Amino acid sequence: MTVEAFAKAVGGALIHITAASNLPLIQEYGLRPAARLAQLAGIDPHSIILRKDRECLSILDRTATLNHQLPIRHGLNAARKMLDGYTPEEWAKQLDERVFFWPKSQGLDFAKSVKADLPIHAFELDAKLFADLFWADIDLCPINSGNFTQGGANAPRGDWIYTPLSDGLEVFRSKRIKRGLKKWRDSIKEISVKRSIDPQTLVHLGGQTTL
């Protein structure tokens, strides 16, 4: 497994989508998981789980608009059936401890659909540089791990749905086959890290908006 193979698998770049209003905060604090943003705002991270609205946090003289978690709330019955070792609340909490990215083509398509509802910035980051810097921190996922509606309602998941990049692409692609959940190999649908990315590193990775 090489950084080049990862970069090729995601189309050469990763996309991170955020509310346009978050740009000043990101320029000052970088990309941070929702739970860490809540802590910066002096709020208990547990109080924001399963949020039904895009919650706005005040952080000094900046604001942070968090995505809602309606894809879990609207699929609570499915979540209770599909989650392995988690309650929906616990799953929502672990999602808030991650920063999420999309492979380039999927991210751009998703951004176009979201911006009809919310002014956004879609950051494009160099995938090879990203893997070089965060090799030990990157998790790969074959689904939108926070969505329990539509197709996501029938997708089992637990900690095992996230495959460390360091395990290799072949381990990732065959994992659900070995669990008897699929008959064909997976492709990368989601990338996440359980850490913050500081503003200087974000600039180094590219950090330009694509939309």
PDB file of C-alpha atoms in Angstrom:
ATOM      1  CA  MET A   1       0.000   0.000   0.000  1.00  0.00           C
ATOM      2  CA  THR A   2       1.378   3.397  -1.004  1.00  0.00           C
ATOM      3  CA  VAL A   3       0.260   7.004  -0.787  1.00  0.00           C
ATOM      4  CA  GLU A   4       0.132   6.975  -4.590  1.00  0.00           C
ATOM      5  CA  ALA A   5      -2.352   4.069  -4.568  1.00  0.00           C
ATOM      6  CA  PHE A   6      -4.546   5.889  -2.082  1.00  0.00           C
ATOM      7  CA  ALA A   7      -4.413   9.107  -4.101  1.00  0.00           C
ATOM      8  CA  LYS A   8      -5.415   7.229  -7.245  1.00  0.00           C
ATOM      9  CA  ALA A   9      -8.287   5.497  -5.447  1.00  0.00           C
ATOM     10  CA  VAL A  10      -9.821   8.833  -4.402  1.00  0.00           C
ATOM     11  CA  GLY A  11      -9.270  10.672  -7.678  1.00  0.00           C
ATOM     12  CA  GLY A  12      -6.163  12.575  -6.602  1.00  0.00           C
ATOM     13  CA  ALA A  13      -7.914  14.877  -4.132  1.00  0.00           C
ATOM     14  CA  LEU A  14     -10.178  14.923  -1.101  1.00  0.00           C
ATOM     15  CA  ILE A  15     -13.121  17.266  -0.642  1.00  0.00           C
ATOM     16  CA  HIS A  16     -14.231  18.712   2.689  1.00  0.00           C
ATOM     17  CA  ILE A  17     -17.571  20.519   2.668  1.00  0.00           C
ATOM     18  CA  THR A  18     -18.500  23.123   5.250  1.00  0.00           C
ATOM     19  CA  ALA A  19     -20.863  26.049   5.673  1.00  0.00           C
ATOM     20  CA  ALA A  20     -19.446  29.187   4.042  1.00  0.00           C
ATOM     21  CA  SER A  21     -19.948  31.018   7.331  1.00  0.00           C
ATOM     22  CA  ASN A  22     -17.337  28.706   8.906  1.00  0.00           C
ATOM     23  CA  LEU A  23     -14.478  30.003   6.751  1.00  0.00           C
ATOM     24  CA  PRO A  24     -13.200  32.670   9.223  1.00  0.00           C
ATOM     25  CA  LEU A  25     -13.186  30.088  12.014  1.00  0.00           C
ATOM     26  CA  ILE A  26     -11.351  27.538   9.845  1.00  0.00           C
ATOM     27  CA  GLN A  27      -8.759  30.112   8.829  1.00  0.00           C
ATOM     28  CA  GLU A  28      -8.033  30.721  12.522  1.00  0.00           C
ATOM     29  CA  TYR A  29      -8.519  27.277  14.089  1.00  0.00           C
ATOM     30  CA  GLY A  30      -8.284  24.864  11.157  1.00  0.00           C
ATOM     31  CA  LEU A  31     -10.608  21.906  10.714  1.00  0.00           C
ATOM     32  CA  ARG A  32     -11.850  20.473  14.004  1.00  0.00           C
ATOM     33  CA  PRO A  33     -14.319  17.710  14.858  1.00  0.00           C
ATOM     34  CA  ALA A  34     -17.715  18.925  16.059  1.00  0.00           C
ATOM     35  CA  ALA A  35     -17.002  17.642  19.569  1.00  0.00           C
ATOM     36  CA  ARG A  36     -13.854  19.785  19.835  1.00  0.00           C
ATOM     37  CA  LEU A  37     -15.701  22.811  18.499  1.00  0.00           C
ATOM     38  CA  ALA A  38     -18.292  22.312  21.221  1.00  0.00           C
ATOM     39  CA  GLN A  39     -15.531  22.214  23.816  1.00  0.00           C
ATOM     40  CA  LEU A  40     -14.063  25.452  22.422  1.00  0.00           C
ATOM     41  CA  ALA A  41     -17.503  27.006  22.785  1.00  0.00           C
ATOM     42  CA  GLY A  42     -17.722  25.839  26.400  1.00  0.00           C
ATOM     43  CA  ILE A  43     -20.468  23.324  25.624  1.00  0.00           C
ATOM     44  CA  ASP A  44     -20.675  19.675  26.669  1.00  0.00           C
ATOM     45  CA  PRO A  45     -20.183  17.668  23.416  1.00  0.00           C
ATOM     46  CA  HIS A  46     -22.866  15.245  24.594  1.00  0.00           C
ATOM     47  CA  SER A  47     -25.445  18.041  24.369  1.00  0.00           C
ATOM     48  CA  ILE A  48     -25.079  18.342  20.581  1.00  0.00           C
ATOM     49  CA  ILE A  49     -25.528  14.704  19.585  1.00  0.00           C
ATOM     50  CA  LEU A  50     -28.500  13.734  17.403  1.00  0.00           C
ATOM     51  CA  ARG A  51     -29.101  17.412  16.630  1.00  0.00           C
ATOM     52  CA  LYS A  52     -32.084  18.059  14.394  1.00  0.00           C
ATOM     53  CA  ASP A  53     -30.895  21.466  13.186  1.00  0.00           C
ATOM     54  CA  ARG A  54     -27.641  23.024  12.024  1.00  0.00           C
ATOM     55  CA  GLU A  55     -26.450  24.234  15.384  1.00  0.00           C
ATOM     56  CA  CYS A  56     -24.502  27.499  15.579  1.00  0.00           C
ATOM     57  CA  LEU A  57     -21.773  27.735  18.222  1.00  0.00           C
ATOM     58  CA  SER A  58     -20.057  30.924  19.388  1.00  0.00           C
ATOM     59  CA  ILE A  59     -16.287  30.598  19.727  1.00  0.00           C
ATOM     60  CA  LEU A  60     -14.773  33.886  20.909  1.00  0.00           C
ATOM     61  CA  ASP A  61     -15.475  36.281  18.026  1.00  0.00           C
ATOM     62  CA  ARG A  62     -16.173  33.484  15.528  1.00  0.00           C
ATOM     63  CA  THR A  63     -19.086  31.162  14.828  1.00  0.00           C
ATOM     64  CA  ALA A  64     -19.246  27.499  13.876  1.00  0.00           C
ATOM     65  CA  THR A  65     -22.253  26.062  12.063  1.00  0.00           C
ATOM     66  CA  LEU A  66     -22.517  22.303  12.614  1.00  0.00           C
ATOM     67  CA  ASN A  67     -24.282  19.958  10.234  1.00  0.00           C
ATOM     68  CA  HIS A  68     -27.502  18.429  11.551  1.00  0.00           C
ATOM     69  CA  GLN A  69     -27.723  14.699  12.225  1.00  0.00           C
ATOM     70  CA  LEU A  70     -31.087  14.094  10.591  1.00  0.00           C
ATOM     71  CA  PRO A  71     -29.794  11.076   8.599  1.00  0.00           C
ATOM     72  CA  ILE A  72     -29.552   9.328  11.976  1.00  0.00           C
ATOM     73  CA  ARG A  73     -32.680  10.819  13.592  1.00  0.00           C
ATOM     74  CA  HIS A  74     -34.831   9.931  10.562  1.00  0.00           C
ATOM     75  CA  GLY A  75     -33.402   6.419  10.557  1.00  0.00           C
ATOM     76  CA  LEU A  76     -33.429   5.647  14.289  1.00  0.00           C
ATOM     77  CA  ASN A  77     -35.193   2.307  13.894  1.00  0.00           C
ATOM     78  CA  ALA A  78     -32.717   1.262  11.216  1.00  0.00           C
ATOM     79  CA  ALA A  79     -29.815   2.483  13.342  1.00  0.00           C
ATOM     80  CA  ARG A  80     -30.920   0.363  16.277  1.00  0.00           C
ATOM     81  CA  LYS A  81     -30.987  -2.697  14.001  1.00  0.00           C
ATOM     82  CA  MET A  82     -27.845  -2.012  11.975  1.00  0.00           C
ATOM     83  CA  LEU A  83     -25.427  -0.819  14.668  1.00  0.00           C
ATOM     84  CA  ASP A  84     -22.989  -3.331  16.092  1.00  0.00           C
ATOM     85  CA  GLY A  85     -22.035  -2.464  19.680  1.00  0.00           C
ATOM     86  CA  TYR A  86     -23.474   1.057  19.628  1.00  0.00           C
ATOM     87  CA  THR A  87     -26.690   2.875  20.400  1.00  0.00           C
ATOM     88  CA  PRO A  88     -27.696   5.618  17.921  1.00  0.00           C
ATOM     89  CA  GLU A  89     -26.626   8.185  20.515  1.00  0.00           C
ATOM     90  CA  GLU A  90     -23.198   6.578  20.906  1.00  0.00           C
ATOM     91  CA  TRP A  91     -22.773   6.410  17.140  1.00  0.00           C
ATOM     92  CA  ALA A  92     -23.680  10.077  16.758  1.00  0.00           C
ATOM     93  CA  LYS A  93     -21.104  10.898  19.438  1.00  0.00           C
ATOM     94  CA  GLN A  94     -18.300   9.050  17.648  1.00  0.00           C
ATOM     95  CA  LEU A  95     -19.202  10.793  14.392  1.00  0.00           C
ATOM     96  CA  ASP A  96     -18.727  14.126  16.168  1.00  0.00           C
ATOM     97  CA  GLU A  97     -15.166  13.078  17.008  1.00  0.00           C
ATOM     98  CA  ARG A  98     -14.180  12.899  13.330  1.00  0.00           C
ATOM     99  CA  VAL A  99     -13.466  15.285  10.456  1.00  0.00           C
ATOM    100  CA  PHE A 100     -14.912  13.880   7.226  1.00  0.00           C
ATOM    101  CA  PHE A 101     -13.821  14.015   3.594  1.00  0.00           C
ATOM    102  CA  TRP A 102     -15.090  12.686   0.262  1.00  0.00           C
ATOM    103  CA  PRO A 103     -13.231  11.329  -2.753  1.00  0.00           C
ATOM    104  CA  LYS A 104     -13.013  14.171  -5.269  1.00  0.00           C
ATOM    105  CA  SER A 105     -15.785  13.295  -7.747  1.00  0.00           C
ATOM    106  CA  GLN A 106     -18.309  12.295  -5.080  1.00  0.00           C
ATOM    107  CA  GLY A 107     -17.491  15.326  -2.973  1.00  0.00           C
ATOM    108  CA  LEU A 108     -18.088  17.751  -5.808  1.00  0.00           C
ATOM    109  CA  ASP A 109     -21.401  16.093  -6.651  1.00  0.00           C
ATOM    110  CA  PHE A 110     -22.496  16.235  -3.017  1.00  0.00           C
ATOM    111  CA  ALA A 111     -21.405  19.863  -2.701  1.00  0.00           C
ATOM    112  CA  LYS A 112     -23.577  20.844  -5.650  1.00  0.00           C
ATOM    113  CA  SER A 113     -26.619  19.275  -4.008  1.00  0.00           C
ATOM    114  CA  VAL A 114     -25.946  20.835  -0.593  1.00  0.00           C
ATOM    115  CA  LYS A 115     -25.309  24.377  -1.793  1.00  0.00           C
ATOM    116  CA  ALA A 116     -28.937  24.657  -2.941  1.00  0.00           C
ATOM    117  CA  ASP A 117     -29.839  24.534   0.757  1.00  0.00           C
ATOM    118  CA  LEU A 118     -26.829  26.216   2.388  1.00  0.00           C
ATOM    119  CA  PRO A 119     -24.024  28.507   1.172  1.00  0.00           C
ATOM    120  CA  ILE A 120     -20.914  26.324   1.329  1.00  0.00           C
ATOM    121  CA  HIS A 121     -17.184  26.153   0.855  1.00  0.00           C
ATOM    122  CA  ALA A 122     -15.799  22.932  -0.596  1.00  0.00           C
ATOM    123  CA  PHE A 123     -12.109  22.561   0.193  1.00  0.00           C
ATOM    124  CA  GLU A 124     -10.006  20.495  -2.196  1.00  0.00           C
ATOM    125  CA  LEU A 125      -6.948  18.875  -0.598  1.00  0.00           C
ATOM    126  CA  ASP A 126      -4.086  17.007  -2.250  1.00  0.00           C
ATOM    127  CA  ALA A 127      -4.673  13.316  -1.449  1.00  0.00           C
ATOM    128  CA  LYS A 128      -1.019  12.276  -1.629  1.00  0.00           C
ATOM    129  CA  LEU A 129       0.096  15.036   0.744  1.00  0.00           C
ATOM    130  CA  PHE A 130      -2.816  14.193   3.033  1.00  0.00           C
ATOM    131  CA  ALA A 131      -1.780  10.539   3.200  1.00  0.00           C
ATOM    132  CA  ASP A 132       1.855  11.488   3.732  1.00  0.00           C
ATOM    133  CA  LEU A 133       0.960  13.617   6.746  1.00  0.00           C
ATOM    134  CA  PHE A 134      -1.846  11.596   8.328  1.00  0.00           C
ATOM    135  CA  TRP A 135      -1.101   7.998   7.300  1.00  0.00           C
ATOM    136  CA  ALA A 136      -1.626   6.594  10.794  1.00  0.00           C
ATOM    137  CA  ASP A 137      -4.814   8.624  11.392  1.00  0.00           C
ATOM    138  CA  ILE A 138      -6.838   7.995   8.232  1.00  0.00           C
ATOM    139  CA  ASP A 139      -9.889   5.714   8.250  1.00  0.00           C
ATOM    140  CA  LEU A 140     -11.577   4.519   5.065  1.00  0.00           C
ATOM    141  CA  CYS A 141     -15.282   3.746   4.853  1.00  0.00           C
ATOM    142  CA  PRO A 142     -17.366   2.127   2.060  1.00  0.00           C
ATOM    143  CA  ILE A 143     -20.560   3.997   3.018  1.00  0.00           C
ATOM    144  CA  ASN A 144     -21.750   7.318   4.402  1.00  0.00           C
ATOM    145  CA  SER A 145     -21.301   6.151   7.978  1.00  0.00           C
ATOM    146  CA  GLY A 146     -23.767   8.660   9.420  1.00  0.00           C
ATOM    147  CA  ASN A 147     -26.679   7.923   7.087  1.00  0.00           C
ATOM    148  CA  PHE A 148     -29.357   5.428   8.127  1.00  0.00           C
ATOM    149  CA  THR A 149     -31.950   6.425   5.530  1.00  0.00           C
ATOM    150  CA  GLN A 150     -32.620   4.982   2.063  1.00  0.00           C
ATOM    151  CA  GLY A 151     -29.789   2.562   1.191  1.00  0.00           C
ATOM    152  CA  GLY A 152     -28.073   3.302   4.477  1.00  0.00           C
ATOM    153  CA  ALA A 153     -30.986   1.766   6.349  1.00  0.00           C
ATOM    154  CA  ASN A 154     -29.765  -1.688   5.311  1.00  0.00           C
ATOM    155  CA  ALA A 155     -26.032  -1.213   5.908  1.00  0.00           C
ATOM    156  CA  PRO A 156     -24.702  -2.855   9.095  1.00  0.00           C
ATOM    157  CA  ARG A 157     -21.888  -0.967  10.776  1.00  0.00           C
ATOM    158  CA  GLY A 158     -19.780  -0.716  13.902  1.00  0.00           C
ATOM    159  CA  ASP A 159     -16.171   0.145  14.618  1.00  0.00           C
ATOM    160  CA  TRP A 160     -15.190  -2.347  11.922  1.00  0.00           C
ATOM    161  CA  ILE A 161     -16.782  -0.222   9.155  1.00  0.00           C
ATOM    162  CA  TYR A 162     -13.736   2.070   9.434  1.00  0.00           C
ATOM    163  CA  THR A 163     -10.573   0.535   8.027  1.00  0.00           C
ATOM    164  CA  PRO A 164      -7.257   2.235   8.880  1.00  0.00           C
ATOM    165  CA  LEU A 165      -5.450   3.254   5.710  1.00  0.00           C
ATOM    166  CA  SER A 166      -2.361   1.615   7.192  1.00  0.00           C
ATOM    167  CA  ASP A 167      -4.132  -1.769   6.873  1.00  0.00           C
ATOM    168  CA  GLY A 168      -4.076  -1.375   3.086  1.00  0.00           C
ATOM    169  CA  LEU A 169      -6.651  -0.982   0.341  1.00  0.00           C
ATOM    170  CA  GLU A 170      -7.088  -4.716  -0.195  1.00  0.00           C
ATOM    171  CA  VAL A 171      -8.090  -5.250   3.440  1.00  0.00           C
ATOM    172  CA  PHE A 172     -10.588  -2.409   3.099  1.00  0.00           C
ATOM    173  CA  ARG A 173     -12.033  -3.618  -0.191  1.00  0.00           C
ATOM    174  CA  SER A 174     -12.589  -7.201   0.949  1.00  0.00           C
ATOM    175  CA  LYS A 175     -13.704  -6.635   4.564  1.00  0.00           C
ATOM    176  CA  ARG A 176     -17.465  -6.726   3.968  1.00  0.00           C
ATOM    177  CA  ILE A 177     -17.075  -9.719   1.650  1.00  0.00           C
ATOM    178  CA  LYS A 178     -15.384 -11.651   4.457  1.00  0.00           C
ATOM    179  CA  ARG A 179     -18.228 -10.673   6.781  1.00  0.00           C
ATOM    180  CA  GLY A 180     -20.745 -12.075   4.314  1.00  0.00           C
ATOM    181  CA  LEU A 181     -22.311  -8.658   3.701  1.00  0.00           C
ATOM    182  CA  LYS A 182     -21.340  -8.207   0.050  1.00  0.00           C
ATOM    183  CA  LYS A 183     -20.312 -10.231  -2.974  1.00  0.00           C
ATOM    184  CA  TRP A 184     -18.102  -7.603  -4.576  1.00  0.00           C
ATOM    185  CA  ARG A 185     -15.225  -5.432  -3.431  1.00  0.00           C
ATOM    186  CA  ASP A 186     -15.858  -2.028  -1.907  1.00  0.00           C
ATOM    187  CA  SER A 187     -14.700   1.371  -3.110  1.00  0.00           C
ATOM    188  CA  ILE A 188     -13.906   4.352  -0.897  1.00  0.00           C
ATOM    189  CA  LYS A 189     -16.973   6.487  -0.210  1.00  0.00           C
ATOM    190  CA  GLU A 190     -15.798   8.359   2.883  1.00  0.00           C
ATOM    191  CA  ILE A 191     -12.513   9.298   4.558  1.00  0.00           C
ATOM    192  CA  SER A 192     -12.181  10.525   8.128  1.00  0.00           C
ATOM    193  CA  VAL A 193      -9.625  11.407  10.785  1.00  0.00           C
ATOM    194  CA  LYS A 194     -10.178  11.591  14.537  1.00  0.00           C
ATOM    195  CA  ARG A 195      -8.075  14.707  14.940  1.00  0.00           C
ATOM    196  CA  SER A 196      -7.887  18.407  14.106  1.00  0.00           C
ATOM    197  CA  ILE A 197      -5.993  19.868  11.153  1.00  0.00           C
ATOM    198  CA  ASP A 198      -4.331  23.188  11.907  1.00  0.00           C
ATOM    199  CA  PRO A 199      -4.648  26.187   9.526  1.00  0.00           C
ATOM    200  CA  GLN A 200      -1.034  26.032   8.333  1.00  0.00           C
ATOM    201  CA  THR A 201      -1.330  22.350   7.431  1.00  0.00           C
ATOM    202  CA  LEU A 202      -4.618  23.016   5.666  1.00  0.00           C
ATOM    203  CA  VAL A 203      -2.905  25.608   3.458  1.00  0.00           C
ATOM    204  CA  HIS A 204      -0.044  23.156   2.798  1.00  0.00           C
ATOM    205  CA  LEU A 205      -2.553  20.519   1.651  1.00  0.00           C
ATOM    206  CA  GLY A 206      -4.073  22.885  -0.897  1.00  0.00           C
ATOM    207  CA  GLY A 207      -7.023  24.232   1.004  1.00  0.00           C
ATOM    208  CA  GLN A 208      -8.535  26.092  -1.941  1.00  0.00           C
ATOM    209  CA  THR A 209     -12.291  26.219  -2.473  1.00  0.00           C
ATOM    210  CA  THR A 210     -13.653  24.481  -5.527  1.00  0.00           C
ATOM    211  CA  LEU A 211     -17.190  25.916  -5.518  1.00  0.00           C
TER     212      LEU A 211
END
